[in-house]
PDB file of C-alpha atoms and ligand atoms in Angstrom:
ATOM      1  CA  UNK A  19     -14.904 -30.286   9.901  1.00  0.00           C
ATOM      2  CA  UNK A  20     -13.405 -26.855  10.089  1.00  0.00           C
ATOM      3  CA  UNK A  21     -15.718 -23.928   9.293  1.00  0.00           C
ATOM      4  CA  UNK A  22     -14.463 -20.408   9.921  1.00  0.00           C
ATOM      5  CA  UNK A  23     -16.116 -17.051  10.470  1.00  0.00           C
ATOM      6  CA  UNK A  24     -13.999 -14.007   9.604  1.00  0.00           C
ATOM      7  CA  UNK A  25     -15.036 -10.755  11.262  1.00  0.00           C
ATOM      8  CA  UNK A  26     -13.877  -8.287   8.645  1.00  0.00           C
ATOM      9  CA  UNK A  27     -14.154  -4.754   7.343  1.00  0.00           C
ATOM     10  CA  UNK A  28     -10.414  -4.143   6.992  1.00  0.00           C
ATOM     11  CA  UNK A  29      -7.890  -4.538   4.194  1.00  0.00           C
ATOM     12  CA  UNK A  30      -6.160  -7.274   6.232  1.00  0.00           C
ATOM     13  CA  UNK A  31      -9.448  -9.176   6.488  1.00  0.00           C
ATOM     14  CA  UNK A  32      -9.872  -8.860   2.720  1.00  0.00           C
ATOM     15  CA  UNK A  33      -6.404 -10.317   2.114  1.00  0.00           C
ATOM     16  CA  UNK A  34      -7.246 -13.116   4.526  1.00  0.00           C
ATOM     17  CA  UNK A  35     -10.509 -13.828   2.691  1.00  0.00           C
ATOM     18  CA  UNK A  36      -8.606 -14.112  -0.601  1.00  0.00           C
ATOM     19  CA  UNK A  37      -6.054 -16.452   0.954  1.00  0.00           C
ATOM     20  CA  UNK A  38      -8.758 -18.585   2.594  1.00  0.00           C
ATOM     21  CA  UNK A  39     -10.646 -18.864  -0.698  1.00  0.00           C
ATOM     22  CA  UNK A  40      -7.453 -19.826  -2.544  1.00  0.00           C
ATOM     23  CA  UNK A  41      -6.744 -22.466   0.101  1.00  0.00           C
ATOM     24  CA  UNK A  42     -10.252 -23.863  -0.399  1.00  0.00           C
ATOM     25  CA  UNK A  43     -11.216 -23.264   3.238  1.00  0.00           C
ATOM     26  CA  UNK A  44     -14.841 -23.319   4.311  1.00  0.00           C
ATOM     27  CA  UNK A  45     -15.322 -19.788   5.627  1.00  0.00           C
ATOM     28  CA  UNK A  46     -17.838 -16.956   5.893  1.00  0.00           C
ATOM     29  CA  UNK A  47     -16.881 -13.274   5.810  1.00  0.00           C
ATOM     30  CA  UNK A  48     -18.804 -10.823   7.989  1.00  0.00           C
ATOM     31  CA  UNK A  49     -19.259  -7.081   7.500  1.00  0.00           C
ATOM     32  CA  UNK A  50     -20.844  -4.741  10.046  1.00  0.00           C
ATOM     33  CA  UNK A  51     -22.591  -2.975   7.152  1.00  0.00           C
ATOM     34  CA  UNK A  52     -21.122   0.484   7.726  1.00  0.00           C
ATOM     35  CA  UNK A  53     -20.438   1.311   4.070  1.00  0.00           C
ATOM     36  CA  UNK A  54     -23.028   1.395   1.296  1.00  0.00           C
ATOM     37  CA  UNK A  55     -20.958  -0.552  -1.198  1.00  0.00           C
ATOM     38  CA  UNK A  56     -18.609  -2.866   0.683  1.00  0.00           C
ATOM     39  CA  UNK A  57     -15.816  -4.464  -1.347  1.00  0.00           C
ATOM     40  CA  UNK A  58     -16.834  -7.787  -2.897  1.00  0.00           C
ATOM     41  CA  UNK A  59     -15.187 -10.797  -1.270  1.00  0.00           C
ATOM     42  CA  UNK A  60     -14.067 -14.113  -2.632  1.00  0.00           C
ATOM     43  CA  UNK A  61     -15.872 -15.864   0.244  1.00  0.00           C
ATOM     44  CA  UNK A  62     -19.588 -16.152   1.042  1.00  0.00           C
ATOM     45  CA  UNK A  63     -20.457 -12.891   2.806  1.00  0.00           C
ATOM     46  CA  UNK A  64     -22.993 -11.814   5.400  1.00  0.00           C
ATOM     47  CA  UNK A  65     -23.687  -8.207   6.429  1.00  0.00           C
ATOM     48  CA  UNK A  66     -24.923  -6.689   9.710  1.00  0.00           C
ATOM     49  CA  UNK A  67     -24.538  -6.996  13.485  1.00  0.00           C
ATOM     50  CA  UNK A  68     -25.166 -10.310  15.212  1.00  0.00           C
ATOM     51  CA  UNK A  69     -27.027  -8.842  18.181  1.00  0.00           C
ATOM     52  CA  UNK A  70     -24.286  -8.705  20.800  1.00  0.00           C
ATOM     53  CA  UNK A  71     -22.217 -11.560  22.187  1.00  0.00           C
ATOM     54  CA  UNK A  72     -25.268 -13.799  22.620  1.00  0.00           C
ATOM     55  CA  UNK A  73     -26.355 -13.185  19.022  1.00  0.00           C
ATOM     56  CA  UNK A  74     -22.879 -14.078  17.828  1.00  0.00           C
ATOM     57  CA  UNK A  75     -22.900 -17.240  19.958  1.00  0.00           C
ATOM     58  CA  UNK A  76     -26.218 -18.237  18.376  1.00  0.00           C
ATOM     59  CA  UNK A  77     -24.798 -17.559  14.909  1.00  0.00           C
ATOM     60  CA  UNK A  78     -21.743 -19.694  15.688  1.00  0.00           C
ATOM     61  CA  UNK A  79     -23.911 -22.631  16.742  1.00  0.00           C
ATOM     62  CA  UNK A  80     -26.454 -22.253  13.926  1.00  0.00           C
ATOM     63  CA  UNK A  81     -23.764 -22.047  11.229  1.00  0.00           C
ATOM     64  CA  UNK A  82     -21.533 -24.749  12.687  1.00  0.00           C
ATOM     65  CA  UNK A  83     -18.595 -22.361  13.084  1.00  0.00           C
ATOM     66  CA  UNK A  84     -15.545 -24.065  14.583  1.00  0.00           C
ATOM     67  CA  UNK A  85     -13.003 -21.212  14.223  1.00  0.00           C
ATOM     68  CA  UNK A  86     -13.498 -17.505  14.580  1.00  0.00           C
ATOM     69  CA  UNK A  87     -11.002 -14.996  13.169  1.00  0.00           C
ATOM     70  CA  UNK A  88     -11.297 -11.464  14.492  1.00  0.00           C
ATOM     71  CA  UNK A  89      -9.817  -9.404  11.674  1.00  0.00           C
ATOM     72  CA  UNK A  90     -11.696  -6.231  12.556  1.00  0.00           C
ATOM     73  CA  UNK A  91     -10.112  -2.813  12.899  1.00  0.00           C
ATOM     74  CA  UNK A  92      -8.036  -2.533  16.115  1.00  0.00           C
ATOM     75  CA  UNK A  93     -10.507   0.081  17.416  1.00  0.00           C
ATOM     76  CA  UNK A  94     -13.581  -2.101  16.815  1.00  0.00           C
ATOM     77  CA  UNK A  95     -13.465  -2.974  20.513  1.00  0.00           C
ATOM     78  CA  UNK A  96     -17.103  -3.900  21.021  1.00  0.00           C
ATOM     79  CA  UNK A  97     -17.003  -6.488  18.266  1.00  0.00           C
ATOM     80  CA  UNK A  98     -13.705  -7.878  19.562  1.00  0.00           C
ATOM     81  CA  UNK A  99     -15.028  -8.158  23.135  1.00  0.00           C
ATOM     82  CA  UNK A 100     -18.175  -9.865  21.870  1.00  0.00           C
ATOM     83  CA  UNK A 101     -16.026 -12.311  19.918  1.00  0.00           C
ATOM     84  CA  UNK A 102     -14.107 -13.287  23.058  1.00  0.00           C
ATOM     85  CA  UNK A 103     -17.318 -13.733  25.068  1.00  0.00           C
ATOM     86  CA  UNK A 104     -19.125 -15.705  22.342  1.00  0.00           C
ATOM     87  CA  UNK A 105     -16.150 -17.995  21.767  1.00  0.00           C
ATOM     88  CA  UNK A 106     -15.853 -18.678  25.479  1.00  0.00           C
ATOM     89  CA  UNK A 107     -19.565 -19.442  25.720  1.00  0.00           C
ATOM     90  CA  UNK A 108     -19.512 -21.802  22.730  1.00  0.00           C
ATOM     91  CA  UNK A 109     -15.957 -23.167  23.222  1.00  0.00           C
ATOM     92  CA  UNK A 110     -15.012 -21.956  19.763  1.00  0.00           C
ATOM     93  CA  UNK A 111     -11.375 -21.423  18.789  1.00  0.00           C
ATOM     94  CA  UNK A 112     -10.552 -17.713  18.402  1.00  0.00           C
ATOM     95  CA  UNK A 113      -7.649 -15.890  16.832  1.00  0.00           C
ATOM     96  CA  UNK A 114      -7.146 -12.171  16.221  1.00  0.00           C
ATOM     97  CA  UNK A 115      -5.365 -10.872  13.140  1.00  0.00           C
ATOM     98  CA  UNK A 116      -3.983  -7.667  14.534  1.00  0.00           C
ATOM     99  CA  UNK A 117      -1.486  -5.262  13.016  1.00  0.00           C
ATOM    100  CA  UNK A 118       1.174  -3.781  15.247  1.00  0.00           C
ATOM    101  CA  UNK A 119       0.493  -0.218  16.323  1.00  0.00           C
ATOM    102  CA  UNK A 120       2.642   2.470  14.748  1.00  0.00           C
ATOM    103  CA  UNK A 121       5.700   3.401  16.773  1.00  0.00           C
ATOM    104  CA  UNK A 122       6.831   6.977  17.128  1.00  0.00           C
ATOM    105  CA  UNK A 123       9.958   7.840  15.094  1.00  0.00           C
ATOM    106  CA  UNK A 124      12.208  10.906  15.301  1.00  0.00           C
ATOM    107  CA  UNK A 125      10.349  13.949  14.001  1.00  0.00           C
ATOM    108  CA  UNK A 126       6.932  12.729  15.126  1.00  0.00           C
ATOM    109  CA  UNK A 127       5.083  15.198  17.324  1.00  0.00           C
ATOM    110  CA  UNK A 128       2.430  13.003  18.942  1.00  0.00           C
ATOM    111  CA  UNK A 129       0.210  13.751  21.882  1.00  0.00           C
ATOM    112  CA  UNK A 130      -0.921  10.278  22.910  1.00  0.00           C
ATOM    113  CA  UNK A 131      -4.367  10.030  24.504  1.00  0.00           C
ATOM    114  CA  UNK A 132      -6.410   7.081  25.701  1.00  0.00           C
ATOM    115  CA  UNK A 133      -9.920   8.223  24.782  1.00  0.00           C
ATOM    116  CA  UNK A 134     -11.959  10.627  22.701  1.00  0.00           C
ATOM    117  CA  UNK A 135     -12.616  13.036  25.596  1.00  0.00           C
ATOM    118  CA  UNK A 136      -8.867  13.459  26.075  1.00  0.00           C
ATOM    119  CA  UNK A 137      -8.423  13.889  22.320  1.00  0.00           C
ATOM    120  CA  UNK A 138     -10.919  16.778  22.318  1.00  0.00           C
ATOM    121  CA  UNK A 139      -9.158  18.319  25.331  1.00  0.00           C
ATOM    122  CA  UNK A 140      -5.776  18.070  23.583  1.00  0.00           C
ATOM    123  CA  UNK A 141      -6.877  20.361  20.735  1.00  0.00           C
ATOM    124  CA  UNK A 142      -6.063  24.057  21.185  1.00  0.00           C
ATOM    125  CA  UNK A 143      -8.602  26.667  22.255  1.00  0.00           C
ATOM    126  CA  UNK A 144      -7.659  28.999  19.398  1.00  0.00           C
ATOM    127  CA  UNK A 145      -9.322  28.204  16.053  1.00  0.00           C
ATOM    128  CA  UNK A 146      -7.303  25.747  13.963  1.00  0.00           C
ATOM    129  CA  UNK A 147      -7.693  23.613  10.866  1.00  0.00           C
ATOM    130  CA  UNK A 148      -7.982  20.012  12.035  1.00  0.00           C
ATOM    131  CA  UNK A 149      -7.913  16.740  10.095  1.00  0.00           C
ATOM    132  CA  UNK A 150     -10.216  14.495  12.127  1.00  0.00           C
ATOM    133  CA  UNK A 151      -9.502  10.911  11.195  1.00  0.00           C
ATOM    134  CA  UNK A 152     -11.194   8.825  13.858  1.00  0.00           C
ATOM    135  CA  UNK A 153     -14.282   7.174  12.398  1.00  0.00           C
ATOM    136  CA  UNK A 154     -17.659   8.714  11.816  1.00  0.00           C
ATOM    137  CA  UNK A 155     -19.315   7.517  15.027  1.00  0.00           C
ATOM    138  CA  UNK A 156     -16.851   9.403  17.251  1.00  0.00           C
ATOM    139  CA  UNK A 157     -16.908  12.865  15.685  1.00  0.00           C
ATOM    140  CA  UNK A 158     -19.832  14.173  17.783  1.00  0.00           C
ATOM    141  CA  UNK A 159     -17.577  14.675  20.838  1.00  0.00           C
ATOM    142  CA  UNK A 160     -15.621  17.353  18.925  1.00  0.00           C
ATOM    143  CA  UNK A 161     -18.731  19.549  18.693  1.00  0.00           C
ATOM    144  CA  UNK A 162     -17.650  20.987  22.072  1.00  0.00           C
ATOM    145  CA  UNK A 163     -14.817  22.687  20.156  1.00  0.00           C
ATOM    146  CA  UNK A 164     -16.774  24.256  17.292  1.00  0.00           C
ATOM    147  CA  UNK A 165     -14.172  26.985  16.742  1.00  0.00           C
ATOM    148  CA  UNK A 166     -12.079  24.662  14.564  1.00  0.00           C
ATOM    149  CA  UNK A 167     -12.484  23.915  10.869  1.00  0.00           C
ATOM    150  CA  UNK A 168     -12.669  20.115  10.699  1.00  0.00           C
ATOM    151  CA  UNK A 169     -11.645  18.142   7.637  1.00  0.00           C
ATOM    152  CA  UNK A 170     -13.357  14.746   7.638  1.00  0.00           C
ATOM    153  CA  UNK A 171     -12.859  11.861   5.255  1.00  0.00           C
ATOM    154  CA  UNK A 172     -15.629   9.317   4.706  1.00  0.00           C
ATOM    155  CA  UNK A 173     -16.097   6.346   2.397  1.00  0.00           C
ATOM    156  CA  UNK A 174     -19.725   7.427   1.761  1.00  0.00           C
ATOM    157  CA  UNK A 175     -21.112  10.974   1.724  1.00  0.00           C
ATOM    158  CA  UNK A 176     -22.639  11.851   5.131  1.00  0.00           C
ATOM    159  CA  UNK A 177     -26.394  11.158   5.478  1.00  0.00           C
ATOM    160  CA  UNK A 178     -27.302  14.206   7.492  1.00  0.00           C
ATOM    161  CA  UNK A 179     -25.782  17.372   8.786  1.00  0.00           C
ATOM    162  CA  UNK A 180     -22.519  17.228  10.717  1.00  0.00           C
ATOM    163  CA  UNK A 181     -22.197  18.521  14.293  1.00  0.00           C
ATOM    164  CA  UNK A 182     -19.813  21.393  13.410  1.00  0.00           C
ATOM    165  CA  UNK A 183     -20.461  24.816  11.887  1.00  0.00           C
ATOM    166  CA  UNK A 184     -17.440  24.598   9.586  1.00  0.00           C
ATOM    167  CA  UNK A 185     -16.551  21.292   7.945  1.00  0.00           C
ATOM    168  CA  UNK A 186     -14.758  20.148   4.882  1.00  0.00           C
ATOM    169  CA  UNK A 187     -15.778  16.638   3.822  1.00  0.00           C
ATOM    170  CA  UNK A 188     -13.691  14.431   1.561  1.00  0.00           C
ATOM    171  CA  UNK A 189     -15.406  11.332   0.197  1.00  0.00           C
ATOM    172  CA  UNK A 190     -12.749   8.768  -0.591  1.00  0.00           C
ATOM    173  CA  UNK A 191     -11.707   5.213   0.170  1.00  0.00           C
ATOM    174  CA  UNK A 192      -8.105   4.392   1.187  1.00  0.00           C
ATOM    175  CA  UNK A 193      -5.369   3.342   1.027  1.00  0.00           C
ATOM    176  CA  UNK A 194      -3.800   6.788   0.632  1.00  0.00           C
ATOM    177  CA  UNK A 195      -0.332   7.617  -0.650  1.00  0.00           C
ATOM    178  CA  UNK A 196       2.093  10.014   1.038  1.00  0.00           C
ATOM    179  CA  UNK A 197       2.215  12.501  -1.859  1.00  0.00           C
ATOM    180  CA  UNK A 198      -1.612  12.685  -1.944  1.00  0.00           C
ATOM    181  CA  UNK A 199      -1.854  13.114   1.832  1.00  0.00           C
ATOM    182  CA  UNK A 200       0.753  15.890   1.724  1.00  0.00           C
ATOM    183  CA  UNK A 201      -1.127  17.659  -1.047  1.00  0.00           C
ATOM    184  CA  UNK A 202      -4.445  17.256   0.817  1.00  0.00           C
ATOM    185  CA  UNK A 203      -2.938  18.746   3.988  1.00  0.00           C
ATOM    186  CA  UNK A 204      -1.112  21.525   2.141  1.00  0.00           C
ATOM    187  CA  UNK A 205      -4.152  22.620   0.127  1.00  0.00           C
ATOM    188  CA  UNK A 206      -6.369  22.648   3.237  1.00  0.00           C
ATOM    189  CA  UNK A 207      -3.720  24.269   5.422  1.00  0.00           C
ATOM    190  CA  UNK A 208      -4.151  21.529   8.037  1.00  0.00           C
ATOM    191  CA  UNK A 209      -2.553  22.453  11.382  1.00  0.00           C
ATOM    192  CA  UNK A 210      -3.577  19.542  13.632  1.00  0.00           C
ATOM    193  CA  UNK A 211      -4.372  15.878  13.057  1.00  0.00           C
ATOM    194  CA  UNK A 212      -6.469  13.627  15.269  1.00  0.00           C
ATOM    195  CA  UNK A 213      -5.951   9.950  14.469  1.00  0.00           C
ATOM    196  CA  UNK A 214      -6.218   6.462  15.917  1.00  0.00           C
ATOM    197  CA  UNK A 215      -3.142   4.303  16.177  1.00  0.00           C
ATOM    198  CA  UNK A 216      -4.510   1.863  13.613  1.00  0.00           C
ATOM    199  CA  UNK A 217      -1.161   0.466  12.492  1.00  0.00           C
ATOM    200  CA  UNK A 218      -0.626  -1.019   9.040  1.00  0.00           C
ATOM    201  CA  UNK A 219       0.217   0.781   5.833  1.00  0.00           C
ATOM    202  CA  UNK A 220      -3.161   1.849   4.416  1.00  0.00           C
ATOM    203  CA  UNK A 221      -3.741   4.692   6.892  1.00  0.00           C
ATOM    204  CA  UNK A 222      -0.109   5.448   7.674  1.00  0.00           C
ATOM    205  CA  UNK A 223       0.546   8.126   5.039  1.00  0.00           C
ATOM    206  CA  UNK A 224      -1.247  10.884   6.939  1.00  0.00           C
ATOM    207  CA  UNK A 225       1.048  10.266   9.918  1.00  0.00           C
ATOM    208  CA  UNK A 226       4.117  10.388   7.679  1.00  0.00           C
ATOM    209  CA  UNK A 227       2.780  13.569   6.058  1.00  0.00           C
ATOM    210  CA  UNK A 228       2.258  15.143   9.499  1.00  0.00           C
ATOM    211  CA  UNK A 229       5.909  14.415  10.310  1.00  0.00           C
ATOM    212  CA  UNK A 230       7.043  15.962   7.008  1.00  0.00           C
ATOM    213  CA  UNK A 231       5.176  19.158   7.911  1.00  0.00           C
ATOM    214  CA  UNK A 232       6.080  19.043  11.616  1.00  0.00           C
ATOM    215  CA  UNK A 233       2.389  19.004  12.581  1.00  0.00           C
ATOM    216  CA  UNK A 234       1.094  17.827  15.959  1.00  0.00           C
ATOM    217  CA  UNK A 235      -0.885  14.564  15.944  1.00  0.00           C
ATOM    218  CA  UNK A 236      -3.340  13.769  18.719  1.00  0.00           C
ATOM    219  CA  UNK A 237      -2.928   9.990  18.634  1.00  0.00           C
ATOM    220  CA  UNK A 238      -5.520   7.726  20.235  1.00  0.00           C
ATOM    221  CA  UNK A 239      -3.882   4.661  21.733  1.00  0.00           C
ATOM    222  CA  UNK A 240      -5.406   1.198  21.268  1.00  0.00           C
ATOM    223  CA  UNK A 241      -8.391   0.196  23.398  1.00  0.00           C
ATOM    224  CA  UNK A 242      -7.829  -2.458  26.091  1.00  0.00           C
ATOM    225  CA  UNK A 243      -9.092  -5.860  25.002  1.00  0.00           C
ATOM    226  CA  UNK A 244      -9.304  -9.193  26.787  1.00  0.00           C
ATOM    227  CA  UNK A 245      -6.442 -11.625  26.256  1.00  0.00           C
ATOM    228  CA  UNK A 246      -6.762 -13.709  23.116  1.00  0.00           C
ATOM    229  CA  UNK A 247      -4.476 -15.475  20.675  1.00  0.00           C
ATOM    230  CA  UNK A 248      -3.088 -12.816  18.331  1.00  0.00           C
ATOM    231  CA  UNK A 249      -1.015 -12.973  15.154  1.00  0.00           C
ATOM    232  CA  UNK A 250       0.182 -10.300  12.785  1.00  0.00           C
ATOM    233  CA  UNK A 251      -0.040 -11.955   9.372  1.00  0.00           C
ATOM    234  CA  UNK A 252      -2.524 -13.633   7.064  1.00  0.00           C
ATOM    235  CA  UNK A 253      -0.121 -16.549   6.672  1.00  0.00           C
ATOM    236  CA  UNK A 254      -0.224 -17.267  10.396  1.00  0.00           C
ATOM    237  CA  UNK A 255      -4.018 -17.277  10.405  1.00  0.00           C
ATOM    238  CA  UNK A 256      -4.132 -19.674   7.458  1.00  0.00           C
ATOM    239  CA  UNK A 257      -1.610 -21.914   9.198  1.00  0.00           C
ATOM    240  CA  UNK A 258      -3.691 -21.791  12.375  1.00  0.00           C
ATOM    241  CA  UNK A 259      -6.820 -22.745  10.433  1.00  0.00           C
ATOM    242  CA  UNK A 260      -4.997 -25.458   8.510  1.00  0.00           C
ATOM    243  CA  UNK A 261      -3.318 -26.843  11.588  1.00  0.00           C
ATOM    244  CA  UNK A 262      -6.578 -27.108  13.478  1.00  0.00           C
ATOM    245  CA  UNK A 263      -8.283 -28.581  10.440  1.00  0.00           C
ATOM    246  CA  UNK A 264      -5.566 -31.252  10.209  1.00  0.00           C
ATOM    247  CA  UNK A 265      -6.169 -32.108  13.837  1.00  0.00           C
ATOM    248  CA  UNK A 266      -9.811 -32.683  12.921  1.00  0.00           C
ATOM    249  CA  UNK A 267     -11.064 -29.786  15.071  1.00  0.00           C
TER     250      UNK A 267
HETATM  251  P1  NAP B 312     -17.512  -1.815  17.059  1.00  0.00           P
HETATM  252  O1  NAP B 312     -17.860  -0.490  17.680  1.00  0.00           O
HETATM  253  O2  NAP B 312     -16.597  -2.688  17.782  1.00  0.00           O
HETATM  254  O3  NAP B 312     -18.816  -2.649  16.757  1.00  0.00           O
HETATM  255  C1  NAP B 312     -20.120  -2.201  17.029  1.00  0.00           C
HETATM  256  C2  NAP B 312     -21.062  -3.272  16.587  1.00  0.00           C
HETATM  257  O4  NAP B 312     -21.054  -3.387  15.168  1.00  0.00           O
HETATM  258  C3  NAP B 312     -20.708  -4.670  17.077  1.00  0.00           C
HETATM  259  O5  NAP B 312     -21.113  -4.881  18.413  1.00  0.00           O
HETATM  260  C4  NAP B 312     -21.453  -5.518  16.078  1.00  0.00           C
HETATM  261  O6  NAP B 312     -22.852  -5.471  16.295  1.00  0.00           O
HETATM  262  C5  NAP B 312     -21.236  -4.751  14.793  1.00  0.00           C
HETATM  263  N1  NAP B 312     -20.041  -5.206  14.079  1.00  0.00           N
HETATM  264  C6  NAP B 312     -18.787  -4.686  14.085  1.00  0.00           C
HETATM  265  N2  NAP B 312     -17.974  -5.330  13.251  1.00  0.00           N
HETATM  266  C7  NAP B 312     -18.726  -6.304  12.693  1.00  0.00           C
HETATM  267  C8  NAP B 312     -18.461  -7.306  11.727  1.00  0.00           C
HETATM  268  N3  NAP B 312     -17.260  -7.415  11.127  1.00  0.00           N
HETATM  269  N4  NAP B 312     -19.478  -8.161  11.395  1.00  0.00           N
HETATM  270  C9  NAP B 312     -20.700  -8.036  11.958  1.00  0.00           C
HETATM  271  N5  NAP B 312     -21.013  -7.096  12.866  1.00  0.00           N
HETATM  272  C10 NAP B 312     -20.051  -6.234  13.220  1.00  0.00           C
HETATM  273  O7  NAP B 312     -16.943  -1.580  15.598  1.00  0.00           O
HETATM  274  P2  NAP B 312     -16.782  -0.226  14.735  1.00  0.00           P
HETATM  275  O8  NAP B 312     -15.600   0.509  15.260  1.00  0.00           O
HETATM  276  O9  NAP B 312     -18.115   0.453  14.609  1.00  0.00           O
HETATM  277  O10 NAP B 312     -16.361  -0.838  13.341  1.00  0.00           O
HETATM  278  C11 NAP B 312     -17.353  -1.475  12.544  1.00  0.00           C
HETATM  279  C12 NAP B 312     -16.703  -2.244  11.440  1.00  0.00           C
HETATM  280  O11 NAP B 312     -15.968  -1.368  10.585  1.00  0.00           O
HETATM  281  C13 NAP B 312     -15.725  -3.300  11.928  1.00  0.00           C
HETATM  282  O12 NAP B 312     -16.035  -4.510  11.260  1.00  0.00           O
HETATM  283  C14 NAP B 312     -14.367  -2.791  11.549  1.00  0.00           C
HETATM  284  O13 NAP B 312     -13.496  -3.817  11.154  1.00  0.00           O
HETATM  285  C15 NAP B 312     -14.676  -1.866  10.387  1.00  0.00           C
HETATM  286  N6  NAP B 312     -13.751  -0.725  10.378  1.00  0.00           N
HETATM  287  C16 NAP B 312     -12.850  -0.644   9.402  1.00  0.00           C
HETATM  288  C17 NAP B 312     -11.960   0.403   9.375  1.00  0.00           C
HETATM  289  C18 NAP B 312     -10.959   0.504   8.307  1.00  0.00           C
HETATM  290  O14 NAP B 312     -10.133   1.412   8.346  1.00  0.00           O
HETATM  291  N7  NAP B 312     -10.975  -0.392   7.340  1.00  0.00           N
HETATM  292  C19 NAP B 312     -11.968   1.386  10.321  1.00  0.00           C
HETATM  293  C20 NAP B 312     -12.886   1.278  11.318  1.00  0.00           C
HETATM  294  C21 NAP B 312     -13.773   0.212  11.328  1.00  0.00           C
HETATM  295  P3  NAP B 312     -23.628  -6.593  17.156  1.00  0.00           P
HETATM  296  O15 NAP B 312     -23.300  -6.289  18.590  1.00  0.00           O
HETATM  297  O16 NAP B 312     -25.060  -6.377  16.800  1.00  0.00           O
HETATM  298  O17 NAP B 312     -23.095  -7.915  16.714  1.00  0.00           O
END
């Protein structure tokens, strides 16, 4: 019997959960538990870390998981590496639902960097107004450039103080439209953007807005991950699950 675990927390994972539920598949959806009110899913849902690769392997065995779908954000590298290791250890079938990275188009002014340290270094020394769009857990590194005014966008209001003297916090959940992103950048007089090359449409508008304004974007490239089967659409994942199920996996 096929029983799937979907590692989620993205809009693609949510679409996959809907499709899996509609197809009547036996599947569990997993959230890391980063947001206070995660979107409700049409599948049974669990929340919280597994306890590393070994914890995930134990979960897989305990729950009788036969297929694991890594539909996490492309920068959720630790979870993705743990998924590879746990699936190898338990001989569980693994597939990644991964959106293509954005490709530069004429008019884009990107400075591509491989890590957060390089992203901090790429920002100017003179004070600037910076939209920092890289995930809450990575903002600390930018405290070494406190001269900038940082605009941060979070799903939940921040718990404690932020590591910069001058911040502007927006509490909002995507997806965001181009006109709204342009207005947000115009009203805040944003001069620089720091972003991850997430791909997909939900986070794309800020990159399009940056191009419209001719603003520089410090773009973090995707983290290196171990080889695994990857597809770009929900349909392909459903087919993969259905195919394996038909084979009696
Ligand atoms: P990460 O650094 O790769 O993961 C850190 C740890 O969080 C993992 O080792 C794991 O803990 C736990 N974890 C991550 N994803 C999990 C999941 N789906 N279910 C259960 N545990 C999970 O990941 P991150 O960058 O902090 O991202 C955390 C989550 O937020 C991911 O699920 C990701 O998909 C989501 N996210 C969404 C967006 C978005 O734009 N929608 C953006 C960024 C992140 P253990 O080692 O204890 O198992």
